[in-house]
Short mmCIF file of C-alpha atoms in Angstrom, two decimals:
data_model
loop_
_atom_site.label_atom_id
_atom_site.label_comp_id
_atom_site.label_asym_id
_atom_site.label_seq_id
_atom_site.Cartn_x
_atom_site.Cartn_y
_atom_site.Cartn_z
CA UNK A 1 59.50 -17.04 37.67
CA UNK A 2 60.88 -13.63 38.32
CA UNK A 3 60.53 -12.78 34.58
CA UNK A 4 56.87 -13.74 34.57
CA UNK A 5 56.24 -11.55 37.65
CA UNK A 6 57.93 -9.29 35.87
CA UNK A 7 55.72 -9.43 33.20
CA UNK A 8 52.97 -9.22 35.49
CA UNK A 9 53.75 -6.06 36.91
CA UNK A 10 54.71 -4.51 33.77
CA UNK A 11 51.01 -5.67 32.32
CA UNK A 12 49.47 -4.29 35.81
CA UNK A 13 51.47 -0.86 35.33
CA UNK A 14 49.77 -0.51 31.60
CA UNK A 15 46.48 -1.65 33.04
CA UNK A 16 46.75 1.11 35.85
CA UNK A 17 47.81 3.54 33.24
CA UNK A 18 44.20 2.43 31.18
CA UNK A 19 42.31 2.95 34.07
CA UNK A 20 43.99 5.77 34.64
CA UNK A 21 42.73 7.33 31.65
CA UNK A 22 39.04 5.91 32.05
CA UNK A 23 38.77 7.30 35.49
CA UNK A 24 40.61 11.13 35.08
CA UNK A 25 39.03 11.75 31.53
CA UNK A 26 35.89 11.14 31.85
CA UNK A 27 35.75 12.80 35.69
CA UNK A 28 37.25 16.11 34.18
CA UNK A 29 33.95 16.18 31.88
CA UNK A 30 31.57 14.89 34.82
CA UNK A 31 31.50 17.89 37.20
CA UNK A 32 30.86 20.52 34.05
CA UNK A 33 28.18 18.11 32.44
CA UNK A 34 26.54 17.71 36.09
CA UNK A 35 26.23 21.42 36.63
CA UNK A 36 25.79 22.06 33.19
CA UNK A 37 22.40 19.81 32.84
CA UNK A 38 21.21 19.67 36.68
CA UNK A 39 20.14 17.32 38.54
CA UNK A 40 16.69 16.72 36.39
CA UNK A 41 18.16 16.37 32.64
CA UNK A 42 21.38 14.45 33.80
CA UNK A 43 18.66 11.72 35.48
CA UNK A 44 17.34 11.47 31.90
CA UNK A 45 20.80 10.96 30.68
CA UNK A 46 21.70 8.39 33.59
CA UNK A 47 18.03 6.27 33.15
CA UNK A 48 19.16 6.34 29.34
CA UNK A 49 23.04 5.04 29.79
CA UNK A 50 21.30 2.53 32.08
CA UNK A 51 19.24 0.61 29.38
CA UNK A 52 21.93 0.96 27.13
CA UNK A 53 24.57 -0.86 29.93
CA UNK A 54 22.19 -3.50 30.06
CA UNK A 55 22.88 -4.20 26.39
CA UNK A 56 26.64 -3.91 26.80
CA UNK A 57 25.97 -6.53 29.06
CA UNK A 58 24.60 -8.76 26.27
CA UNK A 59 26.84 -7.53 24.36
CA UNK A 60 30.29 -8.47 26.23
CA UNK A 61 28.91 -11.82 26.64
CA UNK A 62 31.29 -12.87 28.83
CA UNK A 63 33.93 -13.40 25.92
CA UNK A 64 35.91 -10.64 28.20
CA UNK A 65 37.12 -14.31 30.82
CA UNK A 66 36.23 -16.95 28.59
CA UNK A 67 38.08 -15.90 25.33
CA UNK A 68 41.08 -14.16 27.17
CA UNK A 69 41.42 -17.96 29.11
CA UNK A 70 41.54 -18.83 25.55
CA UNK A 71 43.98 -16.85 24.35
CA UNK A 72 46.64 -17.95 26.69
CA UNK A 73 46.20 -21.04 25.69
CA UNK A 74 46.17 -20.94 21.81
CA UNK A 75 49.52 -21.41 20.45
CA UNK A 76 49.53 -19.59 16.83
CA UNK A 77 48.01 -16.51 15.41
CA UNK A 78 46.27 -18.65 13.41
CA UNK A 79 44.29 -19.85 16.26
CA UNK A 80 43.89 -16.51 17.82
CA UNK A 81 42.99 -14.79 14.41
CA UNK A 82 39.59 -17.68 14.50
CA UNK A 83 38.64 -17.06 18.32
CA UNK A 84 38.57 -13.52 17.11
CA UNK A 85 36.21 -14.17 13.98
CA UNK A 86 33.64 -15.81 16.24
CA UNK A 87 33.85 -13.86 19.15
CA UNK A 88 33.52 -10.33 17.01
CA UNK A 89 30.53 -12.04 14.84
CA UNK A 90 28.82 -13.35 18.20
CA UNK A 91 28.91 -9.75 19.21
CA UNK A 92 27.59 -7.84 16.55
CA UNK A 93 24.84 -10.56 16.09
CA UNK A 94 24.22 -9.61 19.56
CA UNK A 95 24.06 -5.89 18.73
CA UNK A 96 21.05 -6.87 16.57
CA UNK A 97 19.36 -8.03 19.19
CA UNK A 98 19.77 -5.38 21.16
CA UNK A 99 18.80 -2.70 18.50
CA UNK A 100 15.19 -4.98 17.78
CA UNK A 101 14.72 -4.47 21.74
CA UNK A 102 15.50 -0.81 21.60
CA UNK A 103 12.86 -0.71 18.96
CA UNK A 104 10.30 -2.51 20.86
CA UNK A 105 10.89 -0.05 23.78
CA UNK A 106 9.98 2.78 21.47
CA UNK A 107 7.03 1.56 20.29
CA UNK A 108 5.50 0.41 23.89
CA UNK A 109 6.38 3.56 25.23
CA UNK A 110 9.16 2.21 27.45
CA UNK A 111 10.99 4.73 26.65
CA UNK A 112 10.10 8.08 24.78
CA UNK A 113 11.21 11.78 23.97
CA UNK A 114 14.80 12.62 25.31
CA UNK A 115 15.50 9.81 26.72
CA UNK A 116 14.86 7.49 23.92
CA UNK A 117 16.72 10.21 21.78
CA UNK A 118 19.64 9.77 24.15
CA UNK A 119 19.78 6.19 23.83
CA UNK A 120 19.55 6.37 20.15
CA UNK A 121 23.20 8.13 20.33
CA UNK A 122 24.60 6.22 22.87
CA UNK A 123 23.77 3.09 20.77
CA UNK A 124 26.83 3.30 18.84
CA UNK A 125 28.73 2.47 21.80
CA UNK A 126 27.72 -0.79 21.61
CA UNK A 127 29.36 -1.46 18.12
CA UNK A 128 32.57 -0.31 19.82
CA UNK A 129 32.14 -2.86 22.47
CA UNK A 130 31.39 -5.66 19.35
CA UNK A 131 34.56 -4.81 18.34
CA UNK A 132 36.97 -4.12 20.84
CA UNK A 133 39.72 -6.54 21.60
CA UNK A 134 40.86 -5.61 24.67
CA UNK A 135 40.37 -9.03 25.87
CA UNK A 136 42.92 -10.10 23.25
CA UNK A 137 45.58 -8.18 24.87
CA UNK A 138 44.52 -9.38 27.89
CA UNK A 139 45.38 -12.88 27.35
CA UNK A 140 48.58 -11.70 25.26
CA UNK A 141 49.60 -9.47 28.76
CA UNK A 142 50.32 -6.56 26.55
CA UNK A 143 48.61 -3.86 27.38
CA UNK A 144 50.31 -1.13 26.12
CA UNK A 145 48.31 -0.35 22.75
CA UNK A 146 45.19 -0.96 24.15
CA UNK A 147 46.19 1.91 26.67
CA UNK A 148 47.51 4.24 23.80
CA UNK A 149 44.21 3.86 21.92
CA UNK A 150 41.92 4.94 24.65
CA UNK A 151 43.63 7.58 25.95
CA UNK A 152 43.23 9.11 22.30
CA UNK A 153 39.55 8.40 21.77
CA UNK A 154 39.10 9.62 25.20
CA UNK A 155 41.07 12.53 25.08
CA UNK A 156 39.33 13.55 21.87
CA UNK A 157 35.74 12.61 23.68
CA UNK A 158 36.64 15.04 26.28
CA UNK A 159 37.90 17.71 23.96
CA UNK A 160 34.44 17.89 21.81
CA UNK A 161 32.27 17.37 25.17
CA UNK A 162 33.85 21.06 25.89
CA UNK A 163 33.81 22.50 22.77
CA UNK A 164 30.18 21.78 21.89
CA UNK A 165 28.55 21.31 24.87
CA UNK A 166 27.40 24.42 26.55
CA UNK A 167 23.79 24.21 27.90
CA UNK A 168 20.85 22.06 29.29
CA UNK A 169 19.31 21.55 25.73
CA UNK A 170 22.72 19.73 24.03
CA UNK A 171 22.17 16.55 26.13
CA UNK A 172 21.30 14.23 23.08
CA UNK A 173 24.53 15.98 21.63
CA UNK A 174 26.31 14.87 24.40
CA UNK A 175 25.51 11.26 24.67
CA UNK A 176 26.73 11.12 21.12
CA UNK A 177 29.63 12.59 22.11
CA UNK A 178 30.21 10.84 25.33
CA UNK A 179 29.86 7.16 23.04
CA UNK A 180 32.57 7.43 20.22
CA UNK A 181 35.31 7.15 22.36
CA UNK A 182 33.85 3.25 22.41
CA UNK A 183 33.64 3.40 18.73
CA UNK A 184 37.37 4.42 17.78
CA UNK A 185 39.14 2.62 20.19
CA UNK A 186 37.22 -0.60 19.17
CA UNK A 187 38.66 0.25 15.26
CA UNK A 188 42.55 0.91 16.62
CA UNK A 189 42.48 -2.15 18.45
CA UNK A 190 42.14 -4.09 15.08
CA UNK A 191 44.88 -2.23 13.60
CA UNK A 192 46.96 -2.84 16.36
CA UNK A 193 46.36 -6.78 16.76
CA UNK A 194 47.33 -6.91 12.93
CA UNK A 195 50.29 -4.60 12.78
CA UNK A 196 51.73 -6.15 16.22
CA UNK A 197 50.36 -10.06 15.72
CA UNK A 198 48.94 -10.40 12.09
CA UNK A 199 45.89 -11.24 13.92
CA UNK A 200 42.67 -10.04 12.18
CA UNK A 201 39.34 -11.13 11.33
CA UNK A 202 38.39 -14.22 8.46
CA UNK A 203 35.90 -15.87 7.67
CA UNK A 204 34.09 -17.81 10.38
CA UNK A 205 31.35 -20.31 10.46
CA UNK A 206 28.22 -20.90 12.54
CA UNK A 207 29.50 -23.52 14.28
CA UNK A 208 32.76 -21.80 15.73
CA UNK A 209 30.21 -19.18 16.99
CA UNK A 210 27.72 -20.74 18.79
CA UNK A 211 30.73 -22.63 20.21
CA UNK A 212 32.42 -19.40 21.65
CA UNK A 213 28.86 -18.61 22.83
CA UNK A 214 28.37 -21.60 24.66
CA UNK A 215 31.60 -21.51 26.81
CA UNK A 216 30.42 -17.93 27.17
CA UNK A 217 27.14 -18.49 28.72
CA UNK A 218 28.17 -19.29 32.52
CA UNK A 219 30.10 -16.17 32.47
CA UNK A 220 28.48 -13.76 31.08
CA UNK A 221 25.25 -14.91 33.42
CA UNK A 222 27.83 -14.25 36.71
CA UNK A 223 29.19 -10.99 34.66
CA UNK A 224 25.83 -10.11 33.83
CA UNK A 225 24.30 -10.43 37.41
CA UNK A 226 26.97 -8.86 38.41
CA UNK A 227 26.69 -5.83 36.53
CA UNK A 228 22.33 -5.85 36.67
CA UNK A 229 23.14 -5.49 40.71
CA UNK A 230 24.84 -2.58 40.53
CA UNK A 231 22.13 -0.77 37.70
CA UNK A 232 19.23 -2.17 38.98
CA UNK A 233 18.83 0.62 41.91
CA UNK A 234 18.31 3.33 38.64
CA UNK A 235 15.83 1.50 37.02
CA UNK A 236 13.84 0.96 39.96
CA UNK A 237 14.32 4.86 41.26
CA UNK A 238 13.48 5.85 37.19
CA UNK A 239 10.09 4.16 38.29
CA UNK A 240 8.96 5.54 41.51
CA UNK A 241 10.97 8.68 42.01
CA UNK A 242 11.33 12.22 40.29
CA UNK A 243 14.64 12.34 37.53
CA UNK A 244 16.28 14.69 39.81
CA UNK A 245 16.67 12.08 42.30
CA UNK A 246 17.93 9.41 40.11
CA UNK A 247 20.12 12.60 38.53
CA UNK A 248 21.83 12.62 41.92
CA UNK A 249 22.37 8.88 42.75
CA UNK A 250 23.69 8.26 39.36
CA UNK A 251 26.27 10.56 39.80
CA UNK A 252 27.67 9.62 43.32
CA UNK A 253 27.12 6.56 41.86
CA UNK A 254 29.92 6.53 39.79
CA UNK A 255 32.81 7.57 42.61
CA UNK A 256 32.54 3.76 43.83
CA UNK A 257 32.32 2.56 40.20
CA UNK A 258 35.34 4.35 39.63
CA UNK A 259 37.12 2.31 43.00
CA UNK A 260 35.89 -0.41 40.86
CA UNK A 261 37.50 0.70 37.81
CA UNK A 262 40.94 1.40 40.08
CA UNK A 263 40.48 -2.41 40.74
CA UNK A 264 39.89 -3.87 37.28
CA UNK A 265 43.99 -3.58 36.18
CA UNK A 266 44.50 -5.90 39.01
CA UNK A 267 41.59 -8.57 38.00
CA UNK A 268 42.74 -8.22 34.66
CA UNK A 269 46.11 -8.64 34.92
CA UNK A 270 45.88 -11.49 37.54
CA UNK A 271 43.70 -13.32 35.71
CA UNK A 272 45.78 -14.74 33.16
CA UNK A 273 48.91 -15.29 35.87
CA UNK A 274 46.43 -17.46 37.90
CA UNK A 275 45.68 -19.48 35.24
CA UNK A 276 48.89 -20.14 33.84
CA UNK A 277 49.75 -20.99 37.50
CA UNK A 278 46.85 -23.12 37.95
CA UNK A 279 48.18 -25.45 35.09
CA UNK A 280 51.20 -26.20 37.50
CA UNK A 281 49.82 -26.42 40.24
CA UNK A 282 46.48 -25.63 42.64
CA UNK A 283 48.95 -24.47 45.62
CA UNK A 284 50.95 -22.06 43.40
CA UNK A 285 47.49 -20.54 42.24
CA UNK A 286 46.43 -19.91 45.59
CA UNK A 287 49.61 -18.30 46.84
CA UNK A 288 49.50 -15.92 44.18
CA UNK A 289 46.12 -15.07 44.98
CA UNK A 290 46.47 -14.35 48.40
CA UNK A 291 49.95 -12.77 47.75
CA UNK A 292 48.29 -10.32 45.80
CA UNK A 293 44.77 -9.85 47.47
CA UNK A 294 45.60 -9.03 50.86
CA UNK A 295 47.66 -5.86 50.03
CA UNK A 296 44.84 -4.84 47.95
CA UNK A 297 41.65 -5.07 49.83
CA UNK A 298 43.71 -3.62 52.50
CA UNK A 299 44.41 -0.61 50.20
CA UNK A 300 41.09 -0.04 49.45
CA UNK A 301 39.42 -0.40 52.58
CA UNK A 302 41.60 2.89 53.67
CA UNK A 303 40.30 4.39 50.63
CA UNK A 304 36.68 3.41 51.27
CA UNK A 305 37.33 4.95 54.70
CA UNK A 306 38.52 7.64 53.86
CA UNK A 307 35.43 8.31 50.75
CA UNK A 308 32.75 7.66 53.37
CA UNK A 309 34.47 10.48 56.53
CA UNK A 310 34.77 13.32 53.59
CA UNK A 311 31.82 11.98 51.46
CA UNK A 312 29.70 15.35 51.38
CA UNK A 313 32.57 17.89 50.42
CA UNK A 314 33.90 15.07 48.17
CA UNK A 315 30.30 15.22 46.33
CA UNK A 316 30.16 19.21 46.10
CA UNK A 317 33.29 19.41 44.33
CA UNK A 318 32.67 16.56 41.69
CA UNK A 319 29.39 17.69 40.99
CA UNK A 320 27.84 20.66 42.74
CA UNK A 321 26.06 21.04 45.78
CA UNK A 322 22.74 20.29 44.03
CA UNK A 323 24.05 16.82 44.39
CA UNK A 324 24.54 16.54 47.81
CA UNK A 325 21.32 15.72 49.48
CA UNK A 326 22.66 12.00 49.03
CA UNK A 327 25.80 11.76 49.28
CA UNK A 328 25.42 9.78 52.72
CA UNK A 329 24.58 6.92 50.33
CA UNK A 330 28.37 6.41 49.76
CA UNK A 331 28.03 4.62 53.05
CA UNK A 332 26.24 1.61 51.56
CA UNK A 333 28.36 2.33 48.36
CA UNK A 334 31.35 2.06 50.14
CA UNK A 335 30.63 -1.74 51.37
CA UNK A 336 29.49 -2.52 48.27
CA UNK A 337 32.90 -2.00 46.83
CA UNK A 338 35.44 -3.77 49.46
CA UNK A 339 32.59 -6.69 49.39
CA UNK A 340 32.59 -6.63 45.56
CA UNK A 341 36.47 -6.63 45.30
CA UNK A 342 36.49 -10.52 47.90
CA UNK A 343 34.13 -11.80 45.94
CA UNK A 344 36.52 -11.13 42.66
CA UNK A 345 39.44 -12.68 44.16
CA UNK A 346 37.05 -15.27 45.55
CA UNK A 347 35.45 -16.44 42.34
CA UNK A 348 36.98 -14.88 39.13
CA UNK A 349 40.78 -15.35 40.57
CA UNK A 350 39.94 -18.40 42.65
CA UNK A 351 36.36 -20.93 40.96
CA UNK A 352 36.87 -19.69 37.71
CA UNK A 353 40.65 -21.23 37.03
CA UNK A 354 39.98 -23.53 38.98
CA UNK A 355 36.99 -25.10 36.64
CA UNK A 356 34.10 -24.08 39.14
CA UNK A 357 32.26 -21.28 36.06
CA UNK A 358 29.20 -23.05 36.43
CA UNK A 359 29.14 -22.85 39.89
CA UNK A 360 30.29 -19.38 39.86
CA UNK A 361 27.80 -18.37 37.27
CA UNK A 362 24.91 -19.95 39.92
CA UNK A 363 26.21 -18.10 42.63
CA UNK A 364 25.87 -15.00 41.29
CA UNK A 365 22.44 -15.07 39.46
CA UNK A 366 20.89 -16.11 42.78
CA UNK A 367 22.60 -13.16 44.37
CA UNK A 368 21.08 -11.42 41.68
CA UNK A 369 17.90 -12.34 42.29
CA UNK A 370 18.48 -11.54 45.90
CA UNK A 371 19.35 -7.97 44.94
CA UNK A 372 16.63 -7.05 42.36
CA UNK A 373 14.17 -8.47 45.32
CA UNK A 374 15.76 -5.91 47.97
CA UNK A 375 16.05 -2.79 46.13
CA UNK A 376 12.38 -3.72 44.63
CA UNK A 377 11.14 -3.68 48.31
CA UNK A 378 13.82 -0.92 49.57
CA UNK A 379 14.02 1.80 46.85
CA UNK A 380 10.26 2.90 46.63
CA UNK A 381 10.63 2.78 50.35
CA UNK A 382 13.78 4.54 51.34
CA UNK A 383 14.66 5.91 47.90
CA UNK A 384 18.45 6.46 46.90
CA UNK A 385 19.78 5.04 50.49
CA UNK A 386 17.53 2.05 50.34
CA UNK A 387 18.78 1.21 46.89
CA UNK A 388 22.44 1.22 47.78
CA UNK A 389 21.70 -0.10 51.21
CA UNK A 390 19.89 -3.32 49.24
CA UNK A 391 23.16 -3.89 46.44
CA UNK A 392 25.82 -3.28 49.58
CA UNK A 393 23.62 -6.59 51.54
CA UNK A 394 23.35 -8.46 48.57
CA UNK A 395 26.96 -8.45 47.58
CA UNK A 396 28.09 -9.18 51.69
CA UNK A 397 25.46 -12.39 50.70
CA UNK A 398 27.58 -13.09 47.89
CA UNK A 399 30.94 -13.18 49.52
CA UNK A 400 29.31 -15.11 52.42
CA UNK A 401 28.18 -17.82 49.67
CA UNK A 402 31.27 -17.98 47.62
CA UNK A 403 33.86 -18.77 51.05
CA UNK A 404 31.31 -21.36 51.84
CA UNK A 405 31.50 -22.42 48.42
CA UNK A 406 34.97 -22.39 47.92
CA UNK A 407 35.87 -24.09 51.37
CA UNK A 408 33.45 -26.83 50.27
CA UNK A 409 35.09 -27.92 47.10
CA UNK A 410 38.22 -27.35 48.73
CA UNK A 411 37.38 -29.50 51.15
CA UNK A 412 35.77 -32.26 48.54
CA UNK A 413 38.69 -32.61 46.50
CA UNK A 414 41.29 -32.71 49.38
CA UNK A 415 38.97 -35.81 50.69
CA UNK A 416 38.83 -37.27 47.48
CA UNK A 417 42.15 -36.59 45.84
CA UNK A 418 41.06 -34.99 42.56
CA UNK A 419 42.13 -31.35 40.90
CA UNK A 420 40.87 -29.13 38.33
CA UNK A 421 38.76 -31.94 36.68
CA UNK A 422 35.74 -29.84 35.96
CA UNK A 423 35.99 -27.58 32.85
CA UNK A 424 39.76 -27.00 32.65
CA UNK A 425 39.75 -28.41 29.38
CA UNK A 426 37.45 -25.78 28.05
#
């Protein structure tokens, strides 16, 4: 036991140290790209990287849970080298799709000019995700090269960003440059599973993809509504507001999605812990769980204090005081994270080991639906605050639903004496 947690912290430390680097390299590029474009041409960039995060969506597929449960489970490298096959094919058949989508937009107009330019670059970032196995290392809890290799694609992102990028008209250069990073860490994450596990891709068939696809499919709809709740407030302020509006929100919007990123070693490195716990035992599960989640929410809700009390000089100095007409919509942000970080130790920590994805996955498309029905009726409205207001109410629904949901099966097995019969096997 004490090796294992050992382990674990070890695999948390590397995890910090990779979020590390995805939170301080790209924020030392964000306040000189935010001044350099304004307000107006950084909303085009934002309302591009929106459309295009809808595709990583797709793209991830929810093979980030549902393979790394796998890989703690396979035994050989054999087996590992196969659930990497499918799971890299599945992806970059789904990059296909995305790229006959991006086509369609063009040609209804959707999207047009710089914007559809910008996309066009930051496209490529989507064959990075196809090919990343950071989920792989996940499930292996070794972290370590996976940290290496984005610190050097980032570091070198961040180096051309300053060398090339110097004015307003360079923003189609820029979302090139801002989506390699994606690109090269997804190829050194290959070489690395090979040199480290001899595990690389072969020759796959149909049938092993659609497989991985379909054990997929509840998660990536909860990952996916997840992720459409948190970008749906930019697409609906692209529609009825000016760019330099939606220029502003996106970029305050990214301090909370950075708490989030501070958060993600902790998911990921948990994840895999609970599970192997869960095949003991439901009560050992739990106790890590709470051991773990109750130091950490109440670490973040000091930090979420302490964003919303200095929000407006915390906005000038990240990106100008152009941006700080809304910076009171870190208020609403702020909920939105410390709800947001339950509901993970809720339902990806707590229903998903436990054999409750479908459930999960139900869960969170309604609340999805909840949320793309309140910013549609509070962003035209209210504008920026309405649109954070609406995903901060939705996602205190959520954690509202998933306690009720999680007492009930609780609750139901205790009465009837049965554990972890839904979907372990899978």
């Amino acid at each position: 036991m004490i090796l294992k947690e050992s382990r674990l912290l070890k695999n948390t430390g590397w995890l910090l140290a990779l979020q590390g680097v995805n939170i301080i390299l790209p924020f030392v590029t964000v306040p000189y790209v935010t001044r350099v474009f304004g307000t107006a041409q950084y909303g085009v960039f934002t309302i591009a990287l929106n459309w295009v995060s809808y595709f990583q969506l797709v793209v991830q597929y929810g093979f980030d849970l549902s393979a790394t449960k796998k890989v703690v489970e396979a035994k050989t490298a054999e087996e590992r080298s196969a659930l990497v096959s499918a799971v890299v094919v599945a992806r970059l058949m789904l990059v296909l799709l995305c790229a006959v989508v991006t086509v369609g937009l063009g040609l209804f107009g959707v999207a047009s000019g710089e914007q559809l330019a910008c996309m066009s670059m930051l496209f490529s970032m989507l064959f990075g995700v196809a090919i990343q196995l950071n989920w792989l290392f996940q499930g292996l809890q070794d972290m370590k090269f996976i940290t290496m290799a984005t610190a050097c694609a980032r570091s070198l992102s961040v180096l051309l960003v300053f060398l090339f990028v110097h004015d307003g008209s360079q923003l189609v250069l820029y979302s090139l440059l801002y989506s390699i990073t994606w690109l090269l860490s997804g190829v050194l994450t290959h070489v690395f599973a090979w040199k480290r596990y001899g595990i690389g891709v072969k020759r796959t068939t149909v049938k092993a993809v659609l497989h991985e696809m379909s054990d997929g499919t509840p998660i990536f709809l909860s990952s996916a509504a997840g992720n459409i709740i948190s970008s749906v407030g930019v697409t609906v302020l692209g529609a009825c507001r000016p760019s330099s509006v939606v220029g502003a929100y996106g970029a305050i919007l990214k301090v909370p999605q950075m708490a989030n990123l501070m958060f993600t070693p902790v998911s990921q490195a948990l994840y895999p812990r609970v599970n192997e716990e869960r095949m003991k035992s439901r009560s050992a599960a739990e106790r890590l769980v709470v051991k773990v989640g109750v130091p950490v929410c109440a670490a973040f809700l000091g930090g979420m204090v302490l964003m919303v009390i200095f929000r407006v000089p915390l906005v000038e100095l990240l990106f100008g005081i152009e941006y700080v007409s809304e910076s009171d919509t870190l208020i609403p942000l702020a909920v939105w994270v410390l709800f947001g970080i339950v509901d993970n130790f809720l339902g990806i920590q707590l229903l998903i080991p436990f054999g409750y994805q479908r459930l999960y996955s139900l869960l969170m498309v309604a609340d999805c639906v909840f949320s793309v029905i309140l910013t549609i009726a509070m962003g035209p409205a209210w504008g920026a605050m309405g649109v954070a207001w609406a995903i901060a109410l939705s996602e205190a629904a959520l954690t509202a639903a998933l306690a009720l949901a999680l007492f009930a099966v609780t609750r139901d097995e205790r009465g009837t004496g049965k554990h972890y019969r839904k979907d372990v096997s899978k």
